[in-house]
mmCIF file of C-alpha atoms in Angstrom:
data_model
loop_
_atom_site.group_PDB
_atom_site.id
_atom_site.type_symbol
_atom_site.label_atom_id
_atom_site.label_comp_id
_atom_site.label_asym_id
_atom_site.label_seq_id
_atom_site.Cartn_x
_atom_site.Cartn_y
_atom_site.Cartn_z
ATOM 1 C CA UNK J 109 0.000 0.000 0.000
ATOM 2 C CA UNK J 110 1.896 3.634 -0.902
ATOM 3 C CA UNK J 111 1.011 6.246 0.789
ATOM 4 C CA UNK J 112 -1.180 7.878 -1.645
ATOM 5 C CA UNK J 113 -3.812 5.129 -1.779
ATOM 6 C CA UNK J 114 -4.221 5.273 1.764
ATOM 7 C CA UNK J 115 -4.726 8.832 1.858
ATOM 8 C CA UNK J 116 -7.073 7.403 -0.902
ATOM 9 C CA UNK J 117 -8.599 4.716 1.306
ATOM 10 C CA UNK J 118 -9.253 6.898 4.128
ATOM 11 C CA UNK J 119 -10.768 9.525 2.559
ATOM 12 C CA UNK J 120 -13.493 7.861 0.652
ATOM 13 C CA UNK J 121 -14.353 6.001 4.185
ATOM 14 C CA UNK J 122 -14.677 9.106 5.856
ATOM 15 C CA UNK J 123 -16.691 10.555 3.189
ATOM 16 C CA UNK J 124 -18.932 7.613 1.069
ATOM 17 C CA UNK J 125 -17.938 8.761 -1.975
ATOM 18 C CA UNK J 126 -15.049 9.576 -4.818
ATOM 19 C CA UNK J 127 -16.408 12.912 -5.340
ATOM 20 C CA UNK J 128 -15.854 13.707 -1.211
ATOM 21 C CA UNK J 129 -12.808 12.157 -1.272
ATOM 22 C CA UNK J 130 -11.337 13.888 -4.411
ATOM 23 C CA UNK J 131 -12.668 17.260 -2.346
ATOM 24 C CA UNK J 132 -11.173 15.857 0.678
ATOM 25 C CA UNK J 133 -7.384 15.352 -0.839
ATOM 26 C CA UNK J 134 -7.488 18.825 -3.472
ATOM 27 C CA UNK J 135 -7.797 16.443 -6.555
ATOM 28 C CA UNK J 136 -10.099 16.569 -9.687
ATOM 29 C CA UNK J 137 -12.820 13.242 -9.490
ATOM 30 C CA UNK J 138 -11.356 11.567 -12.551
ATOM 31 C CA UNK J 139 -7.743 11.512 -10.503
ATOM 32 C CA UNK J 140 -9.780 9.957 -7.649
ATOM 33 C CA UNK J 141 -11.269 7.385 -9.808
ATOM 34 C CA UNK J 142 -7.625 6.159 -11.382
ATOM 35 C CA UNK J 143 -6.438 6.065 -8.187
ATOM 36 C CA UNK J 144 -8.609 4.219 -6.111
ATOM 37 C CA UNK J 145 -8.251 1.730 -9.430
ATOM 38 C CA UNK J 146 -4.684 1.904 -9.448
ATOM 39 C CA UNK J 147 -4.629 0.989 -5.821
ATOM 40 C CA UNK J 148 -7.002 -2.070 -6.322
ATOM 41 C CA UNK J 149 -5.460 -3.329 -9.381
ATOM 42 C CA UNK J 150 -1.977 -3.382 -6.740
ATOM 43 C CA UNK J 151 -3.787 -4.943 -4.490
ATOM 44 C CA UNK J 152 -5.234 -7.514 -6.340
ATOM 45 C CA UNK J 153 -8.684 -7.367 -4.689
ATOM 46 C CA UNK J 154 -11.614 -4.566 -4.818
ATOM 47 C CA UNK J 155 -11.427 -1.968 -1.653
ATOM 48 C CA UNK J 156 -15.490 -0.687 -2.492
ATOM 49 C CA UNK J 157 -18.144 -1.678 -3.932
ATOM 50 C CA UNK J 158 -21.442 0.628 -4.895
ATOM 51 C CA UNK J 159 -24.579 0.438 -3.141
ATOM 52 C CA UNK J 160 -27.578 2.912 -3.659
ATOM 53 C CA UNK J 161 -25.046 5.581 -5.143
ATOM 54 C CA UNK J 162 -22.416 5.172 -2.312
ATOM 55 C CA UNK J 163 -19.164 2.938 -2.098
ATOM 56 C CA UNK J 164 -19.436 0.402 0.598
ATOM 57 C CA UNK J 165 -16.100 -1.127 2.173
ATOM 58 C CA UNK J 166 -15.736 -4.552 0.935
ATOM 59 C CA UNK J 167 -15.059 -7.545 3.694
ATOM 60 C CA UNK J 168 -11.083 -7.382 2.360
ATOM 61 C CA UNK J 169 -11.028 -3.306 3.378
ATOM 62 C CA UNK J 170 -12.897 -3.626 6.533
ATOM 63 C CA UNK J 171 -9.964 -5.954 7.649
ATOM 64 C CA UNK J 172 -7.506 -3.364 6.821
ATOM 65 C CA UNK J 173 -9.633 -0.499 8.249
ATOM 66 C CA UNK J 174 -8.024 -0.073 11.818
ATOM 67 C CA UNK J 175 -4.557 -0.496 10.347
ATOM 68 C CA UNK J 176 -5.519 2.585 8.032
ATOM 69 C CA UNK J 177 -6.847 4.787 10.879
ATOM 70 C CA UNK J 178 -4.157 4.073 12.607
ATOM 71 C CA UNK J 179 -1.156 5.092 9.951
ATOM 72 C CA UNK J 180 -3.314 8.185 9.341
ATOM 73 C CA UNK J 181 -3.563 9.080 12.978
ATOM 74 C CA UNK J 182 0.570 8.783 13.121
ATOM 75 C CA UNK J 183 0.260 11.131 9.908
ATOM 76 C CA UNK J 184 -1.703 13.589 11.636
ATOM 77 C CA UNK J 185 0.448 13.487 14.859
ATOM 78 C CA UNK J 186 3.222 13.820 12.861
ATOM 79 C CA UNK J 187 2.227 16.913 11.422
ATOM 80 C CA UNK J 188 1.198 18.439 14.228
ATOM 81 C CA UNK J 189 4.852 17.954 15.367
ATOM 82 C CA UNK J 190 6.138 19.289 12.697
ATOM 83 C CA UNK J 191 4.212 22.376 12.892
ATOM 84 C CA UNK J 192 5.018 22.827 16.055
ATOM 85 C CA UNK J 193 8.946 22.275 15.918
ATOM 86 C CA UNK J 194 9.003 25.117 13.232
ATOM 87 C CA UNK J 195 6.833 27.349 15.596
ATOM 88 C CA UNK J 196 8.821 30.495 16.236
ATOM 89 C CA UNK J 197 9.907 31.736 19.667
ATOM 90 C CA UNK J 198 6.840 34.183 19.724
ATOM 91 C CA UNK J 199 4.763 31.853 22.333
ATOM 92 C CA UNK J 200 7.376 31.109 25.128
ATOM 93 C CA UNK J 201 4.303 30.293 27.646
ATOM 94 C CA UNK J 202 2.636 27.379 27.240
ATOM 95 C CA UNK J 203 0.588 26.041 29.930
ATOM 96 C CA UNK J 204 -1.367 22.570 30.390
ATOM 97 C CA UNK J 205 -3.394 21.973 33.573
ATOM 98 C CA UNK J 206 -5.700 19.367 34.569
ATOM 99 C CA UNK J 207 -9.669 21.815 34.940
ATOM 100 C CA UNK J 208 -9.107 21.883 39.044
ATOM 101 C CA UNK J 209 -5.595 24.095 38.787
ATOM 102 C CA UNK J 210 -7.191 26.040 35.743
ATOM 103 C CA UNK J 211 -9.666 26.926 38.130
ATOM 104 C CA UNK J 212 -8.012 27.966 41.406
ATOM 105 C CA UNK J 213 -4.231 28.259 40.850
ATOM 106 C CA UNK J 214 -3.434 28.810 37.688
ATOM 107 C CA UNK J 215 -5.112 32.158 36.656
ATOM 108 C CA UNK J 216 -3.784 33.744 39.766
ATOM 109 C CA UNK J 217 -0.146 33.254 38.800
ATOM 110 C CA UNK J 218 -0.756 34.165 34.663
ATOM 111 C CA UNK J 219 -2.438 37.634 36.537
ATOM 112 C CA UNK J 220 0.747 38.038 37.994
ATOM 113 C CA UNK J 221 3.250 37.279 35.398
ATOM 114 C CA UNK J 222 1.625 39.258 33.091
ATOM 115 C CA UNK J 223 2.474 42.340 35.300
ATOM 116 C CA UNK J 224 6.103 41.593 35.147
ATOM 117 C CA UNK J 225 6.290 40.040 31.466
ATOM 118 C CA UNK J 226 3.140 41.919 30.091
ATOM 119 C CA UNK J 227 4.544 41.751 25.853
ATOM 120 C CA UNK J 228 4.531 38.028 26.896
ATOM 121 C CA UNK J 229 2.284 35.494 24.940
ATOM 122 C CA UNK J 230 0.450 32.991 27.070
ATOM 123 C CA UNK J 231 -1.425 30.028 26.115
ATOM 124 C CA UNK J 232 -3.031 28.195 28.447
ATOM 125 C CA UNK J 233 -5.206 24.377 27.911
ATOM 126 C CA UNK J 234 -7.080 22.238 30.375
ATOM 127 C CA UNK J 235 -6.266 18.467 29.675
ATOM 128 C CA UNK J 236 -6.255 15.374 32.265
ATOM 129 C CA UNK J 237 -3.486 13.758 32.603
ATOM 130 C CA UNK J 238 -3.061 10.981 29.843
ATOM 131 C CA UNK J 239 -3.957 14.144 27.130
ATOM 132 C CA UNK J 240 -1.579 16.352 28.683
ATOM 133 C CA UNK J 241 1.589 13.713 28.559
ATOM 134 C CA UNK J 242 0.524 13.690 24.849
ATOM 135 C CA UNK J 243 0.042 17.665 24.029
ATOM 136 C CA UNK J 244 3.425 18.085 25.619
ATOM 137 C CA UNK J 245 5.565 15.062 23.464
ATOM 138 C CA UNK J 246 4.038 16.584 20.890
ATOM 139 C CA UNK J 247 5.094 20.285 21.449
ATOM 140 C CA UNK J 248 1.694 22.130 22.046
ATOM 141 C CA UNK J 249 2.440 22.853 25.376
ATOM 142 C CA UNK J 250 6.018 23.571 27.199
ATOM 143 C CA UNK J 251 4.476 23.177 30.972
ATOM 144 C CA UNK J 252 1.970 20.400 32.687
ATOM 145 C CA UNK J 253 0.588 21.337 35.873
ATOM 146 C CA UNK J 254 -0.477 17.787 37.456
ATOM 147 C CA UNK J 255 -1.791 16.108 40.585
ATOM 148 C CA UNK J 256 -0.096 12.952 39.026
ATOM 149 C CA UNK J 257 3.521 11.098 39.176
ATOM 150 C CA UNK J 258 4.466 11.274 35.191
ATOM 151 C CA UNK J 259 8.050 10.219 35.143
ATOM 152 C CA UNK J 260 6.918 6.795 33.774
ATOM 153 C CA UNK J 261 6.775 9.031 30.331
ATOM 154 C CA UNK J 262 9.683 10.327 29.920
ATOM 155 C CA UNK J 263 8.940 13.152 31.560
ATOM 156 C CA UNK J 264 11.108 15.805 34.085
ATOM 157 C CA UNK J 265 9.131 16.837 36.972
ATOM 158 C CA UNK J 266 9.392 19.155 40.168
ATOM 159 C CA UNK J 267 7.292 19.354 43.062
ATOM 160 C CA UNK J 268 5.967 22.310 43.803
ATOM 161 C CA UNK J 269 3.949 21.864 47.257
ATOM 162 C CA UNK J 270 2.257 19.099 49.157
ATOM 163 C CA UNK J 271 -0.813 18.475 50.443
ATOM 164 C CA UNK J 272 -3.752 16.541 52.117
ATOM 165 C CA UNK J 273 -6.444 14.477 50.826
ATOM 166 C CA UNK J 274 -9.698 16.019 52.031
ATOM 167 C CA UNK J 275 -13.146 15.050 52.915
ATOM 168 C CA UNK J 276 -16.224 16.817 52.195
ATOM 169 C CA UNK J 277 -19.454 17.642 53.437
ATOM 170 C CA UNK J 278 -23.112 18.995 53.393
ATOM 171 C CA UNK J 279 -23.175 22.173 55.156
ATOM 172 C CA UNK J 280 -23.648 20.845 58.874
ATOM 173 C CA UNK J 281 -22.476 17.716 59.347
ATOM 174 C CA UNK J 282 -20.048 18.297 61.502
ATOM 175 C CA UNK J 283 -19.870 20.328 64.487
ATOM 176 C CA UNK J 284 -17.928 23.516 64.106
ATOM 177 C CA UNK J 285 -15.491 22.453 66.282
ATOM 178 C CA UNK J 286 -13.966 19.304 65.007
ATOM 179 C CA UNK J 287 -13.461 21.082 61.362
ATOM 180 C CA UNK J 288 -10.078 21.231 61.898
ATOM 181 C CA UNK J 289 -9.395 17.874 63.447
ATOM 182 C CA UNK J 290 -8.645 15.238 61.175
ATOM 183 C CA UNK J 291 -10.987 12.395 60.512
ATOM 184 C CA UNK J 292 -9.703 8.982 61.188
ATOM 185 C CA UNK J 293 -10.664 7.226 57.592
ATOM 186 C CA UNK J 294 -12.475 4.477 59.665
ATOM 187 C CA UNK J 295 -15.008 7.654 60.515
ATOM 188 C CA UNK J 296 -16.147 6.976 56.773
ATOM 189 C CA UNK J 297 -17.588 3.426 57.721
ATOM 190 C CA UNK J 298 -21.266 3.113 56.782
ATOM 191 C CA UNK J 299 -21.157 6.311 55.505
ATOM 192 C CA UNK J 300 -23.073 7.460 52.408
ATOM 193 C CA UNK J 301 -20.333 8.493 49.700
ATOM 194 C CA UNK J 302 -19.760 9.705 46.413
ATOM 195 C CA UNK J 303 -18.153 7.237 44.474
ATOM 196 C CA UNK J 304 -15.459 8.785 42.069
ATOM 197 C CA UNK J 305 -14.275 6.807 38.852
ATOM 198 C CA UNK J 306 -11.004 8.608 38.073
ATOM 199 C CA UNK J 307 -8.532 6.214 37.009
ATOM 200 C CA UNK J 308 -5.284 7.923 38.632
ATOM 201 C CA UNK J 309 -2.964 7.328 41.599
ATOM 202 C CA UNK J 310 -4.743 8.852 44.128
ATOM 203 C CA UNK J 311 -7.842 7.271 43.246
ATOM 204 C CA UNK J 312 -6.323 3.767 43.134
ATOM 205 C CA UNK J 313 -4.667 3.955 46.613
ATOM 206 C CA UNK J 314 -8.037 6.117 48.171
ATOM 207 C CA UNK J 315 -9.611 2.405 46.776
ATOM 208 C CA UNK J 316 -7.600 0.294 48.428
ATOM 209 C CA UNK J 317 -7.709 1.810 51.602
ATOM 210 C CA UNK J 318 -11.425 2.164 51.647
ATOM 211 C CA UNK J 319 -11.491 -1.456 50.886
ATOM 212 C CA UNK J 320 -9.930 -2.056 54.440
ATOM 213 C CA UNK J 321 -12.956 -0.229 55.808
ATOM 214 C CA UNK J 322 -15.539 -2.456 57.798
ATOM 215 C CA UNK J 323 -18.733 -1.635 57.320
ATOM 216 C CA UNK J 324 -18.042 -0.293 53.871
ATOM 217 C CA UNK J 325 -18.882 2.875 53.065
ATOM 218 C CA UNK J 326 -22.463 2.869 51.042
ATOM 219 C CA UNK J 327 -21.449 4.730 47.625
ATOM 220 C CA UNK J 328 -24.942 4.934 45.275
ATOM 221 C CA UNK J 329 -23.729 7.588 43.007
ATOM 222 C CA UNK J 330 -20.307 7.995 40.888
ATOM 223 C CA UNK J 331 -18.894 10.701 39.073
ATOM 224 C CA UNK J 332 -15.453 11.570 36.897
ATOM 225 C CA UNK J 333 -14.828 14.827 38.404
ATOM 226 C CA UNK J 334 -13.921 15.956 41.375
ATOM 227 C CA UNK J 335 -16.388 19.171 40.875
ATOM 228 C CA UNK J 336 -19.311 17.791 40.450
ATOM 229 C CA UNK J 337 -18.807 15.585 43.337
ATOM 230 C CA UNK J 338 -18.861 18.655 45.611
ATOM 231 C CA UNK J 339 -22.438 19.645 43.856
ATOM 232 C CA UNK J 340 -23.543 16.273 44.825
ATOM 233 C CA UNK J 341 -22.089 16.466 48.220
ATOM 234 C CA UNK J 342 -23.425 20.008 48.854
ATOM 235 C CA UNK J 343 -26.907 18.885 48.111
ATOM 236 C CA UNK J 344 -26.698 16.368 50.484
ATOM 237 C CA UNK J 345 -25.998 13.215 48.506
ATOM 238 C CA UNK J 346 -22.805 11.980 51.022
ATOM 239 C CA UNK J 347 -19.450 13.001 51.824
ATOM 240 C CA UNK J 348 -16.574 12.473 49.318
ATOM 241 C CA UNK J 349 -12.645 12.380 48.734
ATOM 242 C CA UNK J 350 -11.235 15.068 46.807
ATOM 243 C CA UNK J 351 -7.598 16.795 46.084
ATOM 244 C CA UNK J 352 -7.070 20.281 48.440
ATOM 245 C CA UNK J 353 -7.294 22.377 45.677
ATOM 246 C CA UNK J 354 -10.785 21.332 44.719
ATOM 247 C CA UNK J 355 -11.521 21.251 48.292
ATOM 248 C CA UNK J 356 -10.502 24.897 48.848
ATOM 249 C CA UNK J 357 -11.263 26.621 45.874
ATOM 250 C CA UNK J 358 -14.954 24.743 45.231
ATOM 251 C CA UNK J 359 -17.784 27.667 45.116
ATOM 252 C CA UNK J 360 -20.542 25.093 46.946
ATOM 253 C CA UNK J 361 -21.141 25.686 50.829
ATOM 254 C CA UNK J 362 -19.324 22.685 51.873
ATOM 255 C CA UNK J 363 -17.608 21.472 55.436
ATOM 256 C CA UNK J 364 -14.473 20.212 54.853
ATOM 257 C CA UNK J 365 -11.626 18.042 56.845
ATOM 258 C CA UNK J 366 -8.301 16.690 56.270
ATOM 259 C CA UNK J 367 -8.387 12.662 56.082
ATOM 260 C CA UNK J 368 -6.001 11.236 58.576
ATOM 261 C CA UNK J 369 -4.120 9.066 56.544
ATOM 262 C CA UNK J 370 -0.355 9.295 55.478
ATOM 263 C CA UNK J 371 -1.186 10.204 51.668
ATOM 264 C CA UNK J 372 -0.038 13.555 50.492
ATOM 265 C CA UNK J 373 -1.188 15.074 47.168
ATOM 266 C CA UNK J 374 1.877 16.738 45.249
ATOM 267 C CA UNK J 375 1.485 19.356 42.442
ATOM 268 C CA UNK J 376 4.202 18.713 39.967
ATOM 269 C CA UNK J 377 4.939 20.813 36.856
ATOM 270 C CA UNK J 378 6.408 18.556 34.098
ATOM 271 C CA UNK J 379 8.174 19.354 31.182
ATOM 272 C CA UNK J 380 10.339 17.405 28.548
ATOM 273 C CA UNK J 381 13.671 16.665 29.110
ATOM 274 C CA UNK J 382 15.234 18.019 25.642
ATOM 275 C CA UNK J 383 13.863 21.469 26.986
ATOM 276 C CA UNK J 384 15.148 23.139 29.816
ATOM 277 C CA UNK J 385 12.638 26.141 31.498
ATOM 278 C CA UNK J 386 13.501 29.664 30.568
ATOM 279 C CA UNK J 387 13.216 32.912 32.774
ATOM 280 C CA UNK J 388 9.233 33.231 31.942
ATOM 281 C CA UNK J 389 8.428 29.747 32.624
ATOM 282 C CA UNK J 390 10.579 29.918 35.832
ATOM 283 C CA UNK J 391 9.273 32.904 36.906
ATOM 284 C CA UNK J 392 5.617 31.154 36.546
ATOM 285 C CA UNK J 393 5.958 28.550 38.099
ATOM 286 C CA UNK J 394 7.575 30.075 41.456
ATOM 287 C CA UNK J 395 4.375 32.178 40.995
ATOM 288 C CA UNK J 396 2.279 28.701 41.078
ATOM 289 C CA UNK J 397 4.076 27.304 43.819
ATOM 290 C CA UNK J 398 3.884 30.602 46.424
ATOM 291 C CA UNK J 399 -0.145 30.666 45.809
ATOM 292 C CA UNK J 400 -0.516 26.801 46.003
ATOM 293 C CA UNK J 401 1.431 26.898 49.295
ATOM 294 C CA UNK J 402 -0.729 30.251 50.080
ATOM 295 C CA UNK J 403 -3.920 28.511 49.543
ATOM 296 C CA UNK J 404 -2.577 25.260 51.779
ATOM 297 C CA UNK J 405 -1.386 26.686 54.550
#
């Protein structure tokens, strides 16, 4: 298969027809037409066939199918690389966050910068964490602001401030004086919980813990962010485990309390290792680390 005739391939999939596909790729229809029989006559087999004025996939494409999505999606990544590589030096801050930091931290510390670097350009994107070890291999971002360990990737990290796991609450369900005590985790026996499905460090050890719990707690409802488990928990539908940050910074009137359990939460910036911070992206994140530590303390 040459290259062309999968850019062929995957263009008449997409769009049902030669004339989409030829509109698709910037050729005439005819050009299309040879092509696609150029590519079959290679091949030895038919790729379509026509039914009711569109060209169905024949059993022998459908087989290659995935393989095809798959070089195309390398294509695509590739050329987003490439454009990015030749990017000039005109964008020399760019930020990925996971939506909690975007919300509380982050903005803070851009507000700041841009007093001391105000000709600066900033861009700024809210991935989790599996997108944003992508956007930054690929060079659309320069600096991931994380709640999770991503050396495994190849990545450099620093820590930039610690931190407990905290529970939440309705409005009144503790007494005002025990806010600031810790709460033993076996506290959270029998309790009613929000059950969050994030698939990420914290989550997996906050599981296995729990587990140890006896009676377990009773979890009816589960979510994939950390927000909207604190507008479930401030209408009363349980208590639940979040990160500081979304603890702290959450608009809903909630109660909340440090979990007693040897289990800090570290913000780490990460960055790749073929591209050491400059002055701006130092400067920013000392800015993120005095407000997280600000907002912890």
């Amino acid at each position: 298969m040459r290259l062309r005739y999968i850019e062929l391939f995957h263009a008449v999939l997409s769009t049902g027809s030669l004339t989409g596909a030829a509109n698709l790729l910037n050729i005439s229809q005819p050009a299309a037409s040879k092509a696609l029989q150029q590519a079959e006559n290679h091949l030895g087999f038919p790729l379509f066939s026509r039914v009711r004025g569109r060209l169905q996939p024949t059993q022998q494409a459908l087989l290659m199918r995935h393989h095809i999505d798959r070089i195309m999606q390398e294509m695509y990544d590739l050329q987003r690389l490439s454009t990015n590589i030749a990017r000039p030096e005109s964008h020399p801050l760019r930020v990925t966050c996971t939506p909690t930091l975007a919300q509380t931290l982050v903005p803070d510390a851009i507000a700041r910068l841009g007093k001391v670097y105000p000709d600066t350009s900033i861009e700024l994107y809210t991935q989790h964490s599996a997108a944003m070890c992508e956007s930054l291999m690929l060079r659309e971002s320069d600096i991931g602001l994380t709640l999770q360990d991503m050396s495994r990737h190849g990545l450099l990290q620093q820590s930039l401030c610690d931190g407990s796991i905290m529970v939440i609450a309705p409005p009144g369900w503790w007494p005002e004086r025990d806010l600031a005590k810790p709460l033993p985790i076996s506290a959270l026996a029998g309790q009613p919980m929000i059950g969050i499905t994030v698939q990420d460090a914290m989550g997996n050890m906050l599981h296995g813990h729990l587990a140890e719990v006896e009676p377990a707690p009773r979890a009816h409802v589960w979510v994939q962010t950390y927000q909207l488990a604190c507008s479930l928990v401030a209408r009363g539908g349980g208590l639940a485990l979040v990160d500081p940050f979304t603890a702290r910074c959450s608009k809903e009137p909630l109660q909340t309390r440090p979990l007693k359990l040897q289990l800090d939460v570290t913000l780490r910036a990460v960055y790749r290792p073929d591209s050491p911070l400059n002055g701006v992206q130092t400067r920013f994140l000392d800015y993120v680390r005095e407000f997280a530590q600000s907002l912890l303390a």
